[in-house]
Amino acid sequence: MLFNNAAFQNTGRPTVTNPIKRPLTLRDVSEASGVSEMTVSRVLRNKGDVSEATRRKVQDAAKRLGYVPNRIAGALASQRVNLVAVIIPSFGNMVFPEVLSGISETLEDTGLQPVVGVTDYLPEKEEHVLFEMLSWRPSGVIIAGLEHSEASRQMLMQAGIPVVEIMDVDGEPVDACVGISHRRAGRIMAEEIIAAGYKRIGFMGTKMPLDHRARKRFEGFTRTLAKSGIEIADQEFYSGGSALAKGREMTAKMIERTPDLDFLYYSNDMIGAGGLLYLLEKGIDVPGQMGLAGFNGVELLDGLPLQLATMDACRRDIGARSARIIAAQHADEVPADEKIITLTPKLAFGDTLRRS
Amino acid sequence: MLFNNAAFQNTGRPTVTNPIKRPLTLRDVSEASGVSEMTVSRVLRNKGDVSEATRRKVQDAAKRLGYVPNRIAGALASQRVNLVAVIIPSFGNMVFPEVLSGISETLEDTGLQPVVGVTDYLPEKEEHVLFEMLSWRPSGVIIAGLEHSEASRQMLMQAGIPVVEIMDVDGEPVDACVGISHRRAGRIMAEEIIAAGYKRIGFMGTKMPLDHRARKRFEGFTRTLAKSGIEIADQEFYSGGSALAKGREMTAKMIERTPDLDFLYYSNDMIGAGGLLYLLEKGIDVPGQMGLAGFNGVELLDGLPLQLATMDACRRDIGARSARIIAAQHADEVPADEKIITLTPKLAFGDTLRRS
DNA sequence: TTGAAAGCGCTAACAT
DNA sequence: ATGTTAGCGCTTTCAA
């Protein structure tokens, strides 16, 4: 925390003494307290030696007036900004909120503050958001994914601040990166499905060519199946709407179209949950007659009639570790030695994928 | 958009010409283009008359160098910041993400940018976040709820910028407010339940004394029941964990403890969905033997076996309207006449509340 | 259409 | 322990 806010502790009804409609400045506090601007500044930042008497005079005045420091001026003068830009595709699905809480928790007592920007999975929007955020000269950038426009990469490289790309490790980071291998996640899931003896496999996912991580999982998945001579028996992609409902619909359509399927792999848990509910209603034996698996390890799954097989994407961890990298560099100036941190997602068999 | 970012359009591989590790300044662009700083500034902001020739020279230089303007300096000089502070309790539950997308969508082409802060339902944290955000001198504040510490209210009042309190209208706003009446929402639901002939009613909610909106719904609900001589027959509160799972658990416990219940009112849809799944598994007839209702109107509900009765909280609308108020004041300086905007939540009977 | 000068509100670096 | 001076990188204002 650059400025302490002792002035705003909720100690009963504060005295309002600012009838002016102009934001107060240090000078106002200085005049009200009879202390020089410089010393007022020092008190408000807990910096430098200030006598207890002066400190109290200043704090009283600041509180009485309701002074809120102007960080714009402060940042310009000190050339330091306590902001960390966090750029994510969306907060719709539960995945990014959890990454964010990992980040804020870790940043909590470093004095750094996350500021979130959303790209909607659009490279142009990412470019725009990044530009906007960099123009505030943040102390670091945490950005989802390894795929960016050339211009975005340039901005990241030239910014002269720590950059951590998160979620994914299959690619070339600009600087550091923290995530899981989605190709490997797809591969592992395919291996387990094959090992469990399933043969006729359907896939359902989102219609998002720009969701590179989903694409990589799919690639890892299909390639591994191919090695065992198995091809995806059916597939379906959706966009928009309630994921749960879409999972239900797509599943209905698919098992009608391809009745001999014995496994359904969903690119996220939400549509997987929809499919699961549908199959159970239909009285289909899961996982005997039909196996199921999703991806993400969302908390929601705990409340379903059966536990959906899934793979945890290490969301909190990713948030925490990426934040730690930024915080460390902010404090030390010593770049971490590990540039690529690969986390290992845990496979949960749940009740919908029989063990081999 | 204060600065255009034409310099960063993804037109093939940009030329990197900044070997320096110091962020570039207007002066750098000025020297590289042979145009005065002032004129460079004008070009980059599309302001004032600049000859086409000069404009091109400047844009080329800015692009070649990869110049990103320093908004900290810009904001200090111009005394204008294109930021809107948005303060919410959490993004965990699906409610705030939707409010946020309403806000960003509306702000999209006003040049304003939302910046989000999270309070975790803690007044001290709210105070801290608010202080932090105000120190960046945003053009407006959108803040959830009408209950704030005295210090927070003071800050909001003294900030000299438009303030919109959202989600709730049952109370005294600092300035403007947009939301629904949660007391009324509870009342309406109670009336419908009574009208449908249910008599033995159980309630489940979150253990959050600081979630004032949930509290108000509960009050509106119980008071209305009381008027018909009905008292809540059982109640249970949870905290933490998967809401779906908690809904399931609480429901199991409650119907065992109080077997003659004929209706369950949940303070949010997620626990309602958990309860619904549980009851259906148990083969209980819904809504004949047991009626159910939640609150929020989350999209998720579309995929459940039965449609849970619920009440829409107008989340997107709230976001959009609050943003419009800020945007309007930012443009006009003319405060809107309507200070309290009360939206009316729609009751959805779904399949779990029989009609009277 | 362009440029020069004077700050915006704060803090770094020196005095004292 | 406190005060003074000189900017930080822009934009506003005025002059050319």
PDB file of N, CA and C in Angstrom, chain A residues 1 5 8 10 14 16 18 21 65 68-72 76 81 83 91 94 100 127-128 131-132 135-137 149-151 154-155 157-158 242 244-245 248 270 277 281 299-300 303-305, chain B residues 1 5 8 10 14 16 18 21 24 65 68-69 71-72 76 81 83 91 94 100 127-128 131-132 135-137 149-151 154-155 157-158 242 244-245 248 270 277 281 299-300 303-305:
ATOM      1  N   MET A   1       0.842  -1.193   0.000  1.00  0.00           N
ATOM      2  CA  MET A   1       0.000   0.000   0.000  1.00  0.00           C
ATOM      3  C   MET A   1       0.879   1.247   0.000  1.00  0.00           C
ATOM      4  N   ASN A   5      -4.365   4.575   4.663  1.00  0.00           N
ATOM      5  CA  ASN A   5      -5.647   5.272   4.656  1.00  0.00           C
ATOM      6  C   ASN A   5      -6.189   5.404   6.063  1.00  0.00           C
ATOM      7  N   PHE A   8      -9.199   7.199   6.911  1.00  0.00           N
ATOM      8  CA  PHE A   8     -10.553   6.776   6.621  1.00  0.00           C
ATOM      9  C   PHE A   8     -11.053   5.637   7.477  1.00  0.00           C
ATOM     10  N   ASN A  10     -13.102   3.840  10.046  1.00  0.00           N
ATOM     11  CA  ASN A  10     -14.473   4.194  10.369  1.00  0.00           C
ATOM     12  C   ASN A  10     -14.648   4.459  11.853  1.00  0.00           C
ATOM     13  N   PRO A  14     -17.304  11.023  10.557  1.00  0.00           N
ATOM     14  CA  PRO A  14     -16.202  11.946  10.273  1.00  0.00           C
ATOM     15  C   PRO A  14     -16.740  13.357  10.081  1.00  0.00           C
ATOM     16  N   VAL A  16     -17.080  16.571   8.099  1.00  0.00           N
ATOM     17  CA  VAL A  16     -16.925  17.017   6.715  1.00  0.00           C
ATOM     18  C   VAL A  16     -16.543  18.479   6.735  1.00  0.00           C
ATOM     19  N   ASN A  18     -15.070  19.955   3.743  1.00  0.00           N
ATOM     20  CA  ASN A  18     -14.705  20.354   2.399  1.00  0.00           C
ATOM     21  C   ASN A  18     -15.924  20.752   1.601  1.00  0.00           C
ATOM     22  N   LYS A  21     -15.882  21.895  -4.315  1.00  0.00           N
ATOM     23  CA  LYS A  21     -16.157  20.732  -5.148  1.00  0.00           C
ATOM     24  C   LYS A  21     -14.929  20.325  -5.959  1.00  0.00           C
ATOM     25  N   LEU A  65     -10.326  16.730   6.535  1.00  0.00           N
ATOM     26  CA  LEU A  65     -10.674  17.230   5.208  1.00  0.00           C
ATOM     27  C   LEU A  65     -11.221  16.130   4.306  1.00  0.00           C
ATOM     28  N   VAL A  68      -7.971  12.526  -0.270  1.00  0.00           N
ATOM     29  CA  VAL A  68      -7.593  11.313  -0.998  1.00  0.00           C
ATOM     30  C   VAL A  68      -6.453  11.694  -1.924  1.00  0.00           C
ATOM     31  N   PRO A  69      -5.285  11.089  -1.740  1.00  0.00           N
ATOM     32  CA  PRO A  69      -4.113  11.489  -2.531  1.00  0.00           C
ATOM     33  C   PRO A  69      -4.366  11.308  -4.029  1.00  0.00           C
ATOM     34  N   ASN A  70      -3.677  12.041  -4.810  1.00  0.00           N
ATOM     35  CA  ASN A  70      -3.774  11.920  -6.261  1.00  0.00           C
ATOM     36  C   ASN A  70      -2.618  11.065  -6.759  1.00  0.00           C
ATOM     37  N   ARG A  71      -2.961   9.816  -7.054  1.00  0.00           N
ATOM     38  CA  ARG A  71      -1.925   8.887  -7.457  1.00  0.00           C
ATOM     39  C   ARG A  71      -1.416   9.158  -8.844  1.00  0.00           C
ATOM     40  N   ILE A  72      -2.171   9.874  -9.604  1.00  0.00           N
ATOM     41  CA  ILE A  72      -1.715  10.172 -10.949  1.00  0.00           C
ATOM     42  C   ILE A  72      -0.477  11.040 -10.848  1.00  0.00           C
ATOM     43  N   LEU A  76       3.427   9.846 -11.548  1.00  0.00           N
ATOM     44  CA  LEU A  76       4.238  10.580 -12.524  1.00  0.00           C
ATOM     45  C   LEU A  76       5.550  11.047 -11.882  1.00  0.00           C
ATOM     46  N   VAL A  81       4.209   2.713 -10.437  1.00  0.00           N
ATOM     47  CA  VAL A  81       2.777   2.490 -10.434  1.00  0.00           C
ATOM     48  C   VAL A  81       2.542   1.124  -9.812  1.00  0.00           C
ATOM     49  N   LEU A  83       0.245  -0.957 -10.124  1.00  0.00           N
ATOM     50  CA  LEU A  83      -0.783  -1.705 -10.828  1.00  0.00           C
ATOM     51  C   LEU A  83      -0.190  -2.881 -11.600  1.00  0.00           C
ATOM     52  N   PHE A  91     -14.916 -13.336 -18.071  1.00  0.00           N
ATOM     53  CA  PHE A  91     -15.172 -13.954 -16.775  1.00  0.00           C
ATOM     54  C   PHE A  91     -16.410 -14.825 -16.778  1.00  0.00           C
ATOM     55  N   MET A  94     -16.330 -20.251 -15.204  1.00  0.00           N
ATOM     56  CA  MET A  94     -15.767 -20.137 -13.855  1.00  0.00           C
ATOM     57  C   MET A  94     -14.246 -20.140 -13.828  1.00  0.00           C
ATOM     58  N   LEU A 100      -8.127 -15.243 -11.048  1.00  0.00           N
ATOM     59  CA  LEU A 100      -8.072 -13.902 -10.481  1.00  0.00           C
ATOM     60  C   LEU A 100      -7.953 -13.920  -8.979  1.00  0.00           C
ATOM     61  N   GLU A 127      -5.334  -6.628 -28.293  1.00  0.00           N
ATOM     62  CA  GLU A 127      -4.367  -5.605 -28.656  1.00  0.00           C
ATOM     63  C   GLU A 127      -4.785  -4.258 -28.060  1.00  0.00           C
ATOM     64  N   HIS A 128      -6.045  -3.967 -28.202  1.00  0.00           N
ATOM     65  CA  HIS A 128      -6.560  -2.697 -27.712  1.00  0.00           C
ATOM     66  C   HIS A 128      -6.472  -2.595 -26.196  1.00  0.00           C
ATOM     67  N   PHE A 131      -2.877  -2.238 -25.062  1.00  0.00           N
ATOM     68  CA  PHE A 131      -2.415  -0.874 -25.317  1.00  0.00           C
ATOM     69  C   PHE A 131      -2.923   0.078 -24.243  1.00  0.00           C
ATOM     70  N   GLU A 132      -4.208  -0.025 -23.971  1.00  0.00           N
ATOM     71  CA  GLU A 132      -4.813   0.819 -22.937  1.00  0.00           C
ATOM     72  C   GLU A 132      -4.117   0.621 -21.593  1.00  0.00           C
ATOM     73  N   SER A 135      -0.586   1.878 -21.300  1.00  0.00           N
ATOM     74  CA  SER A 135      -0.489   3.331 -21.254  1.00  0.00           C
ATOM     75  C   SER A 135      -0.582   3.848 -19.811  1.00  0.00           C
ATOM     76  N   TRP A 136      -0.995   2.976 -18.891  1.00  0.00           N
ATOM     77  CA  TRP A 136      -0.959   3.351 -17.474  1.00  0.00           C
ATOM     78  C   TRP A 136       0.334   2.901 -16.813  1.00  0.00           C
ATOM     79  N   ARG A 137       1.252   2.421 -17.593  1.00  0.00           N
ATOM     80  CA  ARG A 137       2.570   2.024 -17.112  1.00  0.00           C
ATOM     81  C   ARG A 137       2.518   1.105 -15.884  1.00  0.00           C
ATOM     82  N   SER A 149      -1.281 -11.273 -31.296  1.00  0.00           N
ATOM     83  CA  SER A 149      -0.926 -10.652 -32.567  1.00  0.00           C
ATOM     84  C   SER A 149       0.520 -10.189 -32.486  1.00  0.00           C
ATOM     85  N   GLU A 150       1.121 -10.015 -33.634  1.00  0.00           N
ATOM     86  CA  GLU A 150       2.514  -9.581 -33.666  1.00  0.00           C
ATOM     87  C   GLU A 150       2.658  -8.248 -32.926  1.00  0.00           C
ATOM     88  N   ALA A 151       1.693  -7.371 -33.129  1.00  0.00           N
ATOM     89  CA  ALA A 151       1.749  -6.068 -32.471  1.00  0.00           C
ATOM     90  C   ALA A 151       1.682  -6.219 -30.954  1.00  0.00           C
ATOM     91  N   GLN A 154       4.969  -7.328 -29.656  1.00  0.00           N
ATOM     92  CA  GLN A 154       5.902  -6.197 -29.651  1.00  0.00           C
ATOM     93  C   GLN A 154       5.679  -5.320 -28.433  1.00  0.00           C
ATOM     94  N   MET A 155       4.428  -5.020 -28.189  1.00  0.00           N
ATOM     95  CA  MET A 155       4.140  -4.163 -27.036  1.00  0.00           C
ATOM     96  C   MET A 155       4.641  -4.818 -25.760  1.00  0.00           C
ATOM     97  N   MET A 157       6.991  -7.001 -25.365  1.00  0.00           N
ATOM     98  CA  MET A 157       8.447  -7.050 -25.300  1.00  0.00           C
ATOM     99  C   MET A 157       9.050  -5.686 -24.999  1.00  0.00           C
ATOM    100  N   GLN A 158       8.442  -4.653 -25.565  1.00  0.00           N
ATOM    101  CA  GLN A 158       9.023  -3.320 -25.414  1.00  0.00           C
ATOM    102  C   GLN A 158       8.627  -2.631 -24.118  1.00  0.00           C
ATOM    103  N   SER A 242     -26.860 -21.307 -22.602  1.00  0.00           N
ATOM    104  CA  SER A 242     -26.492 -21.948 -21.346  1.00  0.00           C
ATOM    105  C   SER A 242     -25.700 -23.204 -21.643  1.00  0.00           C
ATOM    106  N   LEU A 244     -24.969 -25.669 -19.813  1.00  0.00           N
ATOM    107  CA  LEU A 244     -25.620 -26.868 -19.310  1.00  0.00           C
ATOM    108  C   LEU A 244     -26.675 -27.349 -20.315  1.00  0.00           C
ATOM    109  N   ALA A 245     -27.484 -26.422 -20.789  1.00  0.00           N
ATOM    110  CA  ALA A 245     -28.527 -26.776 -21.755  1.00  0.00           C
ATOM    111  C   ALA A 245     -27.916 -27.258 -23.059  1.00  0.00           C
ATOM    112  N   ARG A 248     -26.696 -30.770 -22.812  1.00  0.00           N
ATOM    113  CA  ARG A 248     -27.864 -31.649 -22.873  1.00  0.00           C
ATOM    114  C   ARG A 248     -28.320 -31.855 -24.327  1.00  0.00           C
ATOM    115  N   MET A 270     -19.052 -27.887 -17.815  1.00  0.00           N
ATOM    116  CA  MET A 270     -20.435 -27.438 -17.805  1.00  0.00           C
ATOM    117  C   MET A 270     -21.265 -28.205 -18.826  1.00  0.00           C
ATOM    118  N   LEU A 277     -26.555 -35.172 -16.932  1.00  0.00           N
ATOM    119  CA  LEU A 277     -27.938 -35.108 -16.459  1.00  0.00           C
ATOM    120  C   LEU A 277     -28.878 -35.742 -17.484  1.00  0.00           C
ATOM    121  N   GLU A 281     -31.190 -39.151 -16.918  1.00  0.00           N
ATOM    122  CA  GLU A 281     -32.642 -39.111 -17.114  1.00  0.00           C
ATOM    123  C   GLU A 281     -33.106 -40.211 -18.049  1.00  0.00           C
ATOM    124  N   GLU A 299     -15.884 -26.557  -9.314  1.00  0.00           N
ATOM    125  CA  GLU A 299     -16.468 -26.878  -8.026  1.00  0.00           C
ATOM    126  C   GLU A 299     -17.896 -27.402  -8.169  1.00  0.00           C
ATOM    127  N   LEU A 300     -18.562 -26.847  -9.146  1.00  0.00           N
ATOM    128  CA  LEU A 300     -19.936 -27.206  -9.433  1.00  0.00           C
ATOM    129  C   LEU A 300     -20.155 -28.704  -9.446  1.00  0.00           C
ATOM    130  N   GLY A 303     -21.829 -31.220  -6.840  1.00  0.00           N
ATOM    131  CA  GLY A 303     -23.233 -31.388  -6.495  1.00  0.00           C
ATOM    132  C   GLY A 303     -24.018 -32.248  -7.466  1.00  0.00           C
ATOM    133  N   LEU A 304     -23.345 -32.780  -8.480  1.00  0.00           N
ATOM    134  CA  LEU A 304     -24.071 -33.581  -9.463  1.00  0.00           C
ATOM    135  C   LEU A 304     -24.369 -34.980  -8.922  1.00  0.00           C
ATOM    136  N   PRO A 305     -25.355 -35.636  -9.511  1.00  0.00           N
ATOM    137  CA  PRO A 305     -25.718 -36.983  -9.040  1.00  0.00           C
ATOM    138  C   PRO A 305     -24.526 -37.934  -9.114  1.00  0.00           C
TER     139      PRO A 305
ATOM    140  N   MET B   1     -12.264   6.795 -26.644  1.00  0.00           N
ATOM    141  CA  MET B   1     -10.837   6.465 -26.693  1.00  0.00           C
ATOM    142  C   MET B   1     -10.007   7.733 -26.797  1.00  0.00           C
ATOM    143  N   ASN B   5      -5.032   3.943 -31.482  1.00  0.00           N
ATOM    144  CA  ASN B   5      -3.882   3.056 -31.487  1.00  0.00           C
ATOM    145  C   ASN B   5      -3.590   2.560 -32.897  1.00  0.00           C
ATOM    146  N   PHE B   8      -0.747   0.485 -33.808  1.00  0.00           N
ATOM    147  CA  PHE B   8      -0.596  -0.915 -33.457  1.00  0.00           C
ATOM    148  C   PHE B   8      -1.481  -1.844 -34.252  1.00  0.00           C
ATOM    149  N   ASN B  10      -2.397  -4.571 -36.640  1.00  0.00           N
ATOM    150  CA  ASN B  10      -1.542  -5.702 -36.948  1.00  0.00           C
ATOM    151  C   ASN B  10      -1.286  -5.813 -38.443  1.00  0.00           C
ATOM    152  N   PRO B  14       5.823  -5.628 -37.388  1.00  0.00           N
ATOM    153  CA  PRO B  14       6.256  -4.254 -37.129  1.00  0.00           C
ATOM    154  C   PRO B  14       7.780  -4.202 -36.989  1.00  0.00           C
ATOM    155  N   VAL B  16      10.925  -3.205 -35.135  1.00  0.00           N
ATOM    156  CA  VAL B  16      11.309  -2.832 -33.772  1.00  0.00           C
ATOM    157  C   VAL B  16      12.523  -1.929 -33.864  1.00  0.00           C
ATOM    158  N   ASN B  18      13.413   0.106 -30.967  1.00  0.00           N
ATOM    159  CA  ASN B  18      13.679   0.656 -29.652  1.00  0.00           C
ATOM    160  C   ASN B  18      14.561  -0.276 -28.842  1.00  0.00           C
ATOM    161  N   LYS B  21      15.763   0.475 -22.969  1.00  0.00           N
ATOM    162  CA  LYS B  21      14.816  -0.191 -22.078  1.00  0.00           C
ATOM    163  C   LYS B  21      13.987   0.807 -21.293  1.00  0.00           C
ATOM    164  N   LEU B  24       9.242   4.929 -24.154  1.00  0.00           N
ATOM    165  CA  LEU B  24       9.397   6.081 -25.039  1.00  0.00           C
ATOM    166  C   LEU B  24       8.506   7.227 -24.625  1.00  0.00           C
ATOM    167  N   LEU B  65       8.541   3.163 -33.788  1.00  0.00           N
ATOM    168  CA  LEU B  65       9.160   3.081 -32.473  1.00  0.00           C
ATOM    169  C   LEU B  65       8.379   2.186 -31.517  1.00  0.00           C
ATOM    170  N   VAL B  68       3.916   3.945 -26.895  1.00  0.00           N
ATOM    171  CA  VAL B  68       2.676   3.850 -26.127  1.00  0.00           C
ATOM    172  C   VAL B  68       2.594   5.085 -25.250  1.00  0.00           C
ATOM    173  N   PRO B  69       1.581   5.917 -25.438  1.00  0.00           N
ATOM    174  CA  PRO B  69       1.495   7.171 -24.697  1.00  0.00           C
ATOM    175  C   PRO B  69       1.460   6.931 -23.193  1.00  0.00           C
ATOM    176  N   ARG B  71      -0.368   7.751 -20.135  1.00  0.00           N
ATOM    177  CA  ARG B  71      -1.619   8.358 -19.722  1.00  0.00           C
ATOM    178  C   ARG B  71      -1.531   8.979 -18.359  1.00  0.00           C
ATOM    179  N   ILE B  72      -0.550   8.589 -17.608  1.00  0.00           N
ATOM    180  CA  ILE B  72      -0.416   9.170 -16.277  1.00  0.00           C
ATOM    181  C   ILE B  72      -0.110  10.647 -16.452  1.00  0.00           C
ATOM    182  N   LEU B  76      -2.716  13.790 -15.782  1.00  0.00           N
ATOM    183  CA  LEU B  76      -2.338  14.865 -14.866  1.00  0.00           C
ATOM    184  C   LEU B  76      -2.457  16.219 -15.560  1.00  0.00           C
ATOM    185  N   VAL B  81      -9.621  11.641 -16.635  1.00  0.00           N
ATOM    186  CA  VAL B  81      -9.269  10.223 -16.601  1.00  0.00           C
ATOM    187  C   VAL B  81     -10.462   9.461 -17.168  1.00  0.00           C
ATOM    188  N   LEU B  83     -11.460   6.549 -16.707  1.00  0.00           N
ATOM    189  CA  LEU B  83     -11.717   5.335 -15.939  1.00  0.00           C
ATOM    190  C   LEU B  83     -13.008   5.448 -15.145  1.00  0.00           C
ATOM    191  N   PHE B  91     -16.587 -11.927  -7.872  1.00  0.00           N
ATOM    192  CA  PHE B  91     -17.097 -12.461  -9.132  1.00  0.00           C
ATOM    193  C   PHE B  91     -17.391 -13.943  -9.066  1.00  0.00           C
ATOM    194  N   MET B  94     -22.449 -16.104 -10.411  1.00  0.00           N
ATOM    195  CA  MET B  94     -22.611 -15.583 -11.772  1.00  0.00           C
ATOM    196  C   MET B  94     -23.236 -14.198 -11.825  1.00  0.00           C
ATOM    197  N   LEU B 100     -21.229  -6.755 -14.964  1.00  0.00           N
ATOM    198  CA  LEU B 100     -20.033  -6.194 -15.581  1.00  0.00           C
ATOM    199  C   LEU B 100     -20.133  -6.160 -17.090  1.00  0.00           C
ATOM    200  N   GLU B 127     -13.941  -0.097   1.817  1.00  0.00           N
ATOM    201  CA  GLU B 127     -13.385   1.216   2.110  1.00  0.00           C
ATOM    202  C   GLU B 127     -11.998   1.349   1.483  1.00  0.00           C
ATOM    203  N   HIS B 128     -11.225   0.318   1.642  1.00  0.00           N
ATOM    204  CA  HIS B 128      -9.873   0.327   1.123  1.00  0.00           C
ATOM    205  C   HIS B 128      -9.860   0.390  -0.402  1.00  0.00           C
ATOM    206  N   PHE B 131     -10.989   3.779  -1.657  1.00  0.00           N
ATOM    207  CA  PHE B 131      -9.927   4.757  -1.470  1.00  0.00           C
ATOM    208  C   PHE B 131      -8.873   4.628  -2.570  1.00  0.00           C
ATOM    209  N   GLU B 132      -8.463   3.395  -2.805  1.00  0.00           N
ATOM    210  CA  GLU B 132      -7.475   3.131  -3.854  1.00  0.00           C
ATOM    211  C   GLU B 132      -7.969   3.634  -5.208  1.00  0.00           C
ATOM    212  N   SER B 135      -8.220   7.356  -5.649  1.00  0.00           N
ATOM    213  CA  SER B 135      -6.916   8.006  -5.760  1.00  0.00           C
ATOM    214  C   SER B 135      -6.454   8.075  -7.218  1.00  0.00           C
ATOM    215  N   TRP B 136      -7.120   7.317  -8.079  1.00  0.00           N
ATOM    216  CA  TRP B 136      -6.831   7.440  -9.518  1.00  0.00           C
ATOM    217  C   TRP B 136      -7.767   8.434 -10.192  1.00  0.00           C
ATOM    218  N   ARG B 137      -8.549   9.100  -9.434  1.00  0.00           N
ATOM    219  CA  ARG B 137      -9.442  10.144  -9.940  1.00  0.00           C
ATOM    220  C   ARG B 137     -10.297   9.690 -11.124  1.00  0.00           C
ATOM    221  N   SER B 149     -19.717   1.912   4.892  1.00  0.00           N
ATOM    222  CA  SER B 149     -19.259   2.528   6.131  1.00  0.00           C
ATOM    223  C   SER B 149     -19.421   4.036   5.992  1.00  0.00           C
ATOM    224  N   GLU B 150     -19.479   4.700   7.103  1.00  0.00           N
ATOM    225  CA  GLU B 150     -19.632   6.151   7.083  1.00  0.00           C
ATOM    226  C   GLU B 150     -18.488   6.786   6.291  1.00  0.00           C
ATOM    227  N   ALA B 151     -17.298   6.261   6.492  1.00  0.00           N
ATOM    228  CA  ALA B 151     -16.136   6.800   5.780  1.00  0.00           C
ATOM    229  C   ALA B 151     -16.293   6.612   4.277  1.00  0.00           C
ATOM    230  N   GLN B 154     -18.643   9.146   2.925  1.00  0.00           N
ATOM    231  CA  GLN B 154     -17.976  10.448   2.855  1.00  0.00           C
ATOM    232  C   GLN B 154     -17.120  10.555   1.603  1.00  0.00           C
ATOM    233  N   MET B 155     -16.353   9.505   1.367  1.00  0.00           N
ATOM    234  CA  MET B 155     -15.483   9.536   0.193  1.00  0.00           C
ATOM    235  C   MET B 155     -16.316   9.684  -1.072  1.00  0.00           C
ATOM    236  N   MET B 157     -19.256  10.957  -1.415  1.00  0.00           N
ATOM    237  CA  MET B 157     -19.885  12.268  -1.517  1.00  0.00           C
ATOM    238  C   MET B 157     -18.882  13.358  -1.895  1.00  0.00           C
ATOM    239  N   GLN B 158     -17.684  13.231  -1.356  1.00  0.00           N
ATOM    240  CA  GLN B 158     -16.695  14.283  -1.575  1.00  0.00           C
ATOM    241  C   GLN B 158     -15.939  14.149  -2.883  1.00  0.00           C
ATOM    242  N   SER B 242     -19.045 -25.877  -2.653  1.00  0.00           N
ATOM    243  CA  SER B 242     -19.812 -25.837  -3.895  1.00  0.00           C
ATOM    244  C   SER B 242     -21.271 -25.600  -3.567  1.00  0.00           C
ATOM    245  N   LEU B 244     -23.887 -25.968  -5.314  1.00  0.00           N
ATOM    246  CA  LEU B 244     -24.742 -27.065  -5.766  1.00  0.00           C
ATOM    247  C   LEU B 244     -24.744 -28.179  -4.713  1.00  0.00           C
ATOM    248  N   ALA B 245     -23.550 -28.532  -4.263  1.00  0.00           N
ATOM    249  CA  ALA B 245     -23.428 -29.599  -3.266  1.00  0.00           C
ATOM    250  C   ALA B 245     -24.075 -29.183  -1.953  1.00  0.00           C
ATOM    251  N   ARG B 248     -27.783 -29.467  -2.082  1.00  0.00           N
ATOM    252  CA  ARG B 248     -28.138 -30.876  -1.951  1.00  0.00           C
ATOM    253  C   ARG B 248     -28.112 -31.316  -0.481  1.00  0.00           C
ATOM    254  N   MET B 270     -28.310 -21.500  -7.386  1.00  0.00           N
ATOM    255  CA  MET B 270     -27.342 -22.592  -7.391  1.00  0.00           C
ATOM    256  C   MET B 270     -27.687 -23.615  -6.318  1.00  0.00           C
ATOM    257  N   LEU B 277     -32.042 -31.286  -7.792  1.00  0.00           N
ATOM    258  CA  LEU B 277     -31.451 -32.553  -8.232  1.00  0.00           C
ATOM    259  C   LEU B 277     -31.638 -33.629  -7.158  1.00  0.00           C
ATOM    260  N   GLU B 281     -33.867 -37.108  -7.506  1.00  0.00           N
ATOM    261  CA  GLU B 281     -33.253 -38.418  -7.280  1.00  0.00           C
ATOM    262  C   GLU B 281     -34.048 -39.238  -6.284  1.00  0.00           C
ATOM    263  N   GLU B 299     -28.573 -18.403 -16.006  1.00  0.00           N
ATOM    264  CA  GLU B 299     -28.666 -19.123 -17.265  1.00  0.00           C
ATOM    265  C   GLU B 299     -28.579 -20.639 -17.059  1.00  0.00           C
ATOM    266  N   LEU B 300     -27.764 -20.980 -16.105  1.00  0.00           N
ATOM    267  CA  LEU B 300     -27.548 -22.377 -15.760  1.00  0.00           C
ATOM    268  C   LEU B 300     -28.839 -23.174 -15.687  1.00  0.00           C
ATOM    269  N   GLY B 303     -30.530 -25.799 -18.139  1.00  0.00           N
ATOM    270  CA  GLY B 303     -30.129 -27.172 -18.441  1.00  0.00           C
ATOM    271  C   GLY B 303     -30.595 -28.197 -17.428  1.00  0.00           C
ATOM    272  N   LEU B 304     -31.344 -27.761 -16.414  1.00  0.00           N
ATOM    273  CA  LEU B 304     -31.771 -28.696 -15.381  1.00  0.00           C
ATOM    274  C   LEU B 304     -32.954 -29.531 -15.863  1.00  0.00           C
ATOM    275  N   PRO B 305     -33.160 -30.674 -15.222  1.00  0.00           N
ATOM    276  CA  PRO B 305     -34.263 -31.558 -15.620  1.00  0.00           C
ATOM    277  C   PRO B 305     -35.609 -30.835 -15.538  1.00  0.00           C
TER     278      PRO B 305
END
